[in-house]
């Protein structure tokens, strides 16, 4: 990205899904395109606003909107399930519709009002072949040759899921980055630790590449549900308890459906002075 139009104030929305928080910028009417440095500065929780991911809404000729995601370190993220749900809810409220289509790097994603204030997104089919995750070399993705035998899954971004005795006992602050940068993952990876609570019920914690520990992650929840089903730990419909709350995942024939709450917290405006400083 390069900075354009940074001499003008820039409106934004702050949203979250289960505590997984986002800055959302609507560029459907034009406006600034931010640099990686600007994204990092906005993501600074002391000097900017702070977020787990930044989502940009753009126009798309074949969808209701196109979404582009950035991590807190300024890098691109191919998928962000909770941000997709948040933006879908915002656009449904804006238009009065109960369903719509959003384009991400994953392709066209069907979004719908699931009732009771919940929003559902079909995140598409999981990517289970090593080359699609991607991994650095050919191998089975069900159990990787890494201590703990994690499962690799692609959901538009790479995921590495460890099934452990107690997810609470894992020092995620050290465990997460050690595996995010594992040489088997050339594009880095999101890291999940999960354990079975009961029938089709998981407890999961997540380390997101380019961001760190987050209270929730939609794509990580999808990957964990797929991995658990593939390993015979659960069925294809599961409840996952995250640090920020509970999400429901249903791996159907047409894709992995994710259902959960969203919140539009506040609207704000980045000042021209802040954007100008961020551009330098």
Coordinates of C-alpha atoms in Angstrom, one line a residue:
X1 CA 0.0 0.0 0.0
X2 CA 1.0 3.6 -0.4
X3 CA -0.4 6.7 1.3
X4 CA -2.8 8.7 -0.8
X5 CA -5.1 11.5 0.4
X6 CA -3.6 11.4 3.9
X7 CA -3.9 15.2 4.2
X8 CA -7.7 14.7 4.9
X9 CA -9.3 13.3 8.0
X10 CA -10.3 9.6 7.6
X11 CA -13.5 8.2 9.2
X12 CA -13.3 4.7 10.7
X13 CA -15.4 2.3 12.8
X14 CA -14.3 0.2 15.7
X15 CA -15.9 -3.3 15.9
X16 CA -15.3 -6.6 17.6
X17 CA -16.4 -10.2 17.4
X18 CA -16.0 -11.9 20.8
X19 CA -13.3 -9.5 21.7
X20 CA -11.4 -10.0 18.4
X21 CA -11.2 -6.3 17.6
X22 CA -11.0 -4.4 14.4
X23 CA -10.6 -0.9 12.9
X24 CA -12.8 -0.8 9.8
X25 CA -12.3 1.8 7.0
X26 CA -15.0 2.2 4.3
X27 CA -13.4 3.1 1.0
X28 CA -16.5 2.5 -1.2
X29 CA -16.6 6.3 -1.7
X30 CA -12.9 6.6 -2.2
X31 CA -10.4 8.0 0.4
X32 CA -6.9 7.3 1.7
X33 CA -5.0 4.2 0.9
X34 CA -2.8 3.5 3.9
X35 CA 0.8 2.3 3.9
X36 CA 2.1 -0.6 6.1
X37 CA 3.7 2.0 8.4
X38 CA 0.3 3.8 8.8
X39 CA -1.5 0.5 9.5
X40 CA 1.1 -0.3 12.2
X41 CA 0.7 3.1 13.8
X42 CA -3.1 2.9 13.8
X43 CA -2.7 -0.6 15.4
X44 CA -0.6 0.8 18.2
X45 CA -2.9 0.6 21.3
X46 CA -1.1 3.5 23.0
X47 CA -0.5 6.0 20.1
X48 CA -3.2 4.9 17.7
X49 CA -6.5 3.1 18.2
X50 CA -5.4 -0.5 18.4
X51 CA -6.8 -3.6 16.7
X52 CA -6.2 -7.3 16.0
X53 CA -6.9 -6.7 12.3
X54 CA -7.7 -3.7 10.1
X55 CA -10.5 -4.3 7.5
X56 CA -11.0 -2.1 4.4
X57 CA -14.3 -2.1 2.7
X58 CA -14.1 -1.6 -1.1
X59 CA -16.5 -1.7 -4.0
X60 CA -16.7 -4.9 -6.1
X61 CA -18.6 -5.4 -9.4
X62 CA -19.8 -8.9 -8.5
X63 CA -20.4 -8.7 -4.7
X64 CA -22.0 -6.3 -2.2
X65 CA -18.5 -5.3 -1.1
X66 CA -14.9 -6.5 -1.2
X67 CA -12.8 -6.8 2.1
X68 CA -9.1 -6.5 2.5
X69 CA -7.5 -7.4 5.8
X70 CA -4.3 -6.3 7.5
X71 CA -2.6 -7.6 10.6
X72 CA -1.3 -5.3 13.4
X73 CA 2.2 -5.6 12.0
X74 CA 1.1 -4.1 8.7
X75 CA 1.1 -7.4 6.8
X76 CA -1.8 -8.6 4.7
X77 CA -4.1 -11.3 6.1
X78 CA -5.9 -13.5 3.5
X79 CA -8.9 -14.1 5.8
X80 CA -10.5 -12.7 9.0
X81 CA -13.8 -14.5 9.8
X82 CA -14.8 -12.3 12.8
X83 CA -14.2 -9.1 10.8
X84 CA -16.2 -10.5 7.9
X85 CA -19.1 -11.1 10.2
X86 CA -18.8 -7.6 11.7
X87 CA -18.8 -5.9 8.3
X88 CA -21.6 -8.2 7.1
X89 CA -23.7 -7.1 10.1
X90 CA -22.9 -3.5 9.4
X91 CA -23.9 -3.7 5.7
X92 CA -27.1 -5.7 6.5
X93 CA -28.1 -3.0 9.0
X94 CA -27.2 -0.3 6.4
X95 CA -29.3 -1.9 3.6
X96 CA -32.1 -3.6 5.6
X97 CA -31.2 -6.9 4.0
X98 CA -30.9 -10.3 5.8
X99 CA -28.2 -11.7 3.5
X100 CA -25.4 -10.6 1.2
X101 CA -22.2 -11.6 -0.5
X102 CA -18.8 -10.3 0.4
X103 CA -15.6 -10.9 -1.6
X104 CA -12.3 -11.6 0.2
X105 CA -9.1 -13.3 -0.9
X106 CA -11.0 -16.6 -0.2
X107 CA -13.6 -15.7 -2.9
X108 CA -17.2 -14.9 -2.6
X109 CA -18.5 -15.5 1.0
X110 CA -22.3 -15.8 1.7
X111 CA -23.3 -13.9 4.9
X112 CA -26.7 -14.0 6.6
X113 CA -28.6 -12.9 9.7
X114 CA -28.8 -16.0 11.9
X115 CA -31.3 -14.5 14.3
X116 CA -31.0 -13.5 17.9
X117 CA -28.4 -10.9 17.0
X118 CA -26.0 -13.5 15.5
X119 CA -24.4 -13.4 12.1
X120 CA -23.4 -16.4 10.0
X121 CA -20.7 -16.5 7.3
X122 CA -19.8 -19.4 5.0
X123 CA -16.0 -19.3 5.0
X124 CA -15.7 -21.7 2.1
X125 CA -14.2 -25.2 2.0
X126 CA -11.1 -25.8 4.1
X127 CA -7.8 -26.4 2.2
X128 CA -6.4 -29.8 3.3
X129 CA -3.6 -30.4 0.8
X130 CA -0.1 -29.4 1.9
X131 CA 0.4 -27.1 -1.1
X132 CA -2.8 -25.2 -0.4
X133 CA -2.2 -24.5 3.3
X134 CA 0.7 -23.9 2.3
X135 CA 3.5 -26.0 3.8
X136 CA 7.1 -26.0 2.7
X137 CA 7.1 -29.6 1.5
X138 CA 4.8 -32.4 0.6
X139 CA 3.3 -34.3 3.5
X140 CA 0.0 -35.3 5.1
X141 CA -1.6 -32.4 6.9
X142 CA -3.5 -34.4 9.5
X143 CA -0.5 -34.9 11.8
X144 CA 2.6 -32.8 11.1
X145 CA 6.1 -34.0 12.0
X146 CA 6.3 -31.4 14.8
X147 CA 6.2 -32.3 18.5
X148 CA 2.6 -32.5 19.5
X149 CA 1.6 -33.7 16.0
X150 CA -0.6 -30.6 15.1
X151 CA -3.0 -30.5 12.2
X152 CA -2.5 -28.0 9.3
X153 CA -5.5 -26.4 7.7
X154 CA -5.9 -23.6 5.2
X155 CA -8.8 -21.2 5.6
X156 CA -7.5 -18.5 3.3
X157 CA -4.6 -18.2 5.7
X158 CA -2.5 -21.1 7.2
X159 CA -3.4 -22.7 10.6
X160 CA -1.6 -25.1 12.9
X161 CA -3.9 -26.7 15.5
X162 CA -2.5 -28.5 18.6
X163 CA -4.9 -30.7 20.6
X164 CA -3.6 -30.7 24.2
X165 CA -4.7 -31.9 27.6
X166 CA -5.3 -28.4 28.9
X167 CA -5.3 -25.3 26.6
X168 CA -5.2 -23.1 29.7
X169 CA -1.9 -24.5 30.8
X170 CA 0.0 -23.6 27.6
X171 CA 2.2 -20.6 27.7
X172 CA 0.8 -19.2 24.5
X173 CA 3.1 -16.1 24.6
X174 CA 6.1 -18.3 23.9
X175 CA 4.4 -21.3 22.3
X176 CA 2.6 -19.1 19.7
X177 CA 5.5 -17.3 18.1
X178 CA 7.8 -20.3 18.2
X179 CA 5.4 -22.1 15.9
X180 CA 4.2 -19.1 13.9
X181 CA 7.7 -19.0 12.4
X182 CA 8.2 -22.7 12.0
X183 CA 10.1 -23.5 8.8
X184 CA 7.2 -25.8 7.6
X185 CA 5.1 -22.7 7.2
X186 CA 6.7 -20.4 4.5
X187 CA 3.9 -17.8 5.0
X188 CA 4.0 -18.1 8.8
X189 CA 0.9 -19.6 10.5
X190 CA -1.9 -18.9 13.0
X191 CA -1.5 -21.2 16.0
X192 CA -4.3 -22.8 18.0
X193 CA -4.3 -24.9 21.2
X194 CA -7.5 -26.7 22.0
X195 CA -8.9 -29.5 24.2
X196 CA -12.2 -31.3 24.3
X197 CA -14.6 -30.2 27.0
X198 CA -17.5 -32.5 26.0
X199 CA -19.3 -33.9 23.0
X200 CA -18.8 -31.5 20.1
X201 CA -17.5 -28.9 22.6
X202 CA -14.0 -27.5 22.4
X203 CA -12.0 -25.0 24.4
X204 CA -9.5 -23.1 22.2
X205 CA -7.0 -20.3 22.5
X206 CA -5.2 -18.6 19.6
X207 CA -2.0 -16.9 18.5
X208 CA -2.5 -15.0 15.3
X209 CA 0.4 -14.4 12.9
X210 CA 1.4 -10.8 12.7
X211 CA -0.7 -9.9 15.7
X212 CA -0.2 -12.2 18.7
X213 CA -2.6 -13.5 21.3
X214 CA -6.2 -12.6 20.5
X215 CA -9.4 -13.2 22.5
X216 CA -11.0 -14.9 19.5
X217 CA -10.4 -15.7 15.8
X218 CA -13.1 -16.8 13.3
X219 CA -10.8 -18.5 10.8
X220 CA -8.9 -20.2 13.6
X221 CA -12.2 -21.5 15.0
X222 CA -13.1 -22.9 11.6
X223 CA -9.6 -24.5 11.2
X224 CA -9.8 -26.0 14.7
X225 CA -13.3 -27.4 14.1
X226 CA -12.2 -29.0 10.8
X227 CA -9.1 -30.4 12.4
X228 CA -11.1 -31.9 15.3
X229 CA -13.6 -33.5 12.9
X230 CA -10.8 -34.9 10.7
X231 CA -9.2 -36.5 13.8
X232 CA -12.4 -38.0 15.0
X233 CA -12.6 -35.9 18.2
X234 CA -15.9 -34.3 17.3
X235 CA -18.6 -34.3 14.7
X236 CA -18.7 -31.6 12.0
X237 CA -20.8 -29.2 14.1
X238 CA -19.1 -27.9 17.2
X239 CA -19.3 -25.2 19.9
X240 CA -15.9 -23.5 20.6
X241 CA -15.3 -21.6 23.8
X242 CA -12.7 -18.8 23.2
X243 CA -11.2 -16.3 25.6
X244 CA -13.7 -13.8 24.4
X245 CA -16.8 -16.0 24.2
X246 CA -18.5 -18.8 22.3
X247 CA -18.7 -19.4 18.5
X248 CA -20.5 -22.1 16.6
X249 CA -18.9 -23.8 13.6
X250 CA -20.7 -26.2 11.2
X251 CA -18.6 -27.9 8.5
X252 CA -21.2 -28.6 5.8
X253 CA -21.0 -29.8 2.2
X254 CA -20.9 -26.3 0.9
X255 CA -18.3 -24.9 3.3
X256 CA -17.5 -24.1 6.9
X257 CA -20.2 -22.0 8.4
X258 CA -19.3 -19.7 11.4
X259 CA -22.0 -18.2 13.6
X260 CA -21.5 -15.7 16.4
X261 CA -22.2 -12.2 17.8
X262 CA -20.7 -8.9 16.6
X263 CA -20.4 -5.4 18.1
X264 CA -20.1 -2.0 16.5
X265 CA -18.4 -0.1 19.4
X266 CA -17.9 3.4 18.1
X267 CA -17.2 5.6 15.1
X268 CA -14.2 7.9 14.9
X269 CA -12.1 10.1 12.6
X270 CA -8.3 9.9 12.2
X271 CA -7.1 13.5 12.1
X272 CA -5.1 14.8 9.1
X273 CA -2.2 15.5 11.5
X274 CA -2.1 11.9 12.7
X275 CA -2.3 10.5 9.1
X276 CA 0.3 13.0 8.0
X277 CA 2.6 11.9 10.8
X278 CA 1.9 8.3 10.0
X279 CA 2.8 8.8 6.4
X280 CA 6.3 10.1 7.2

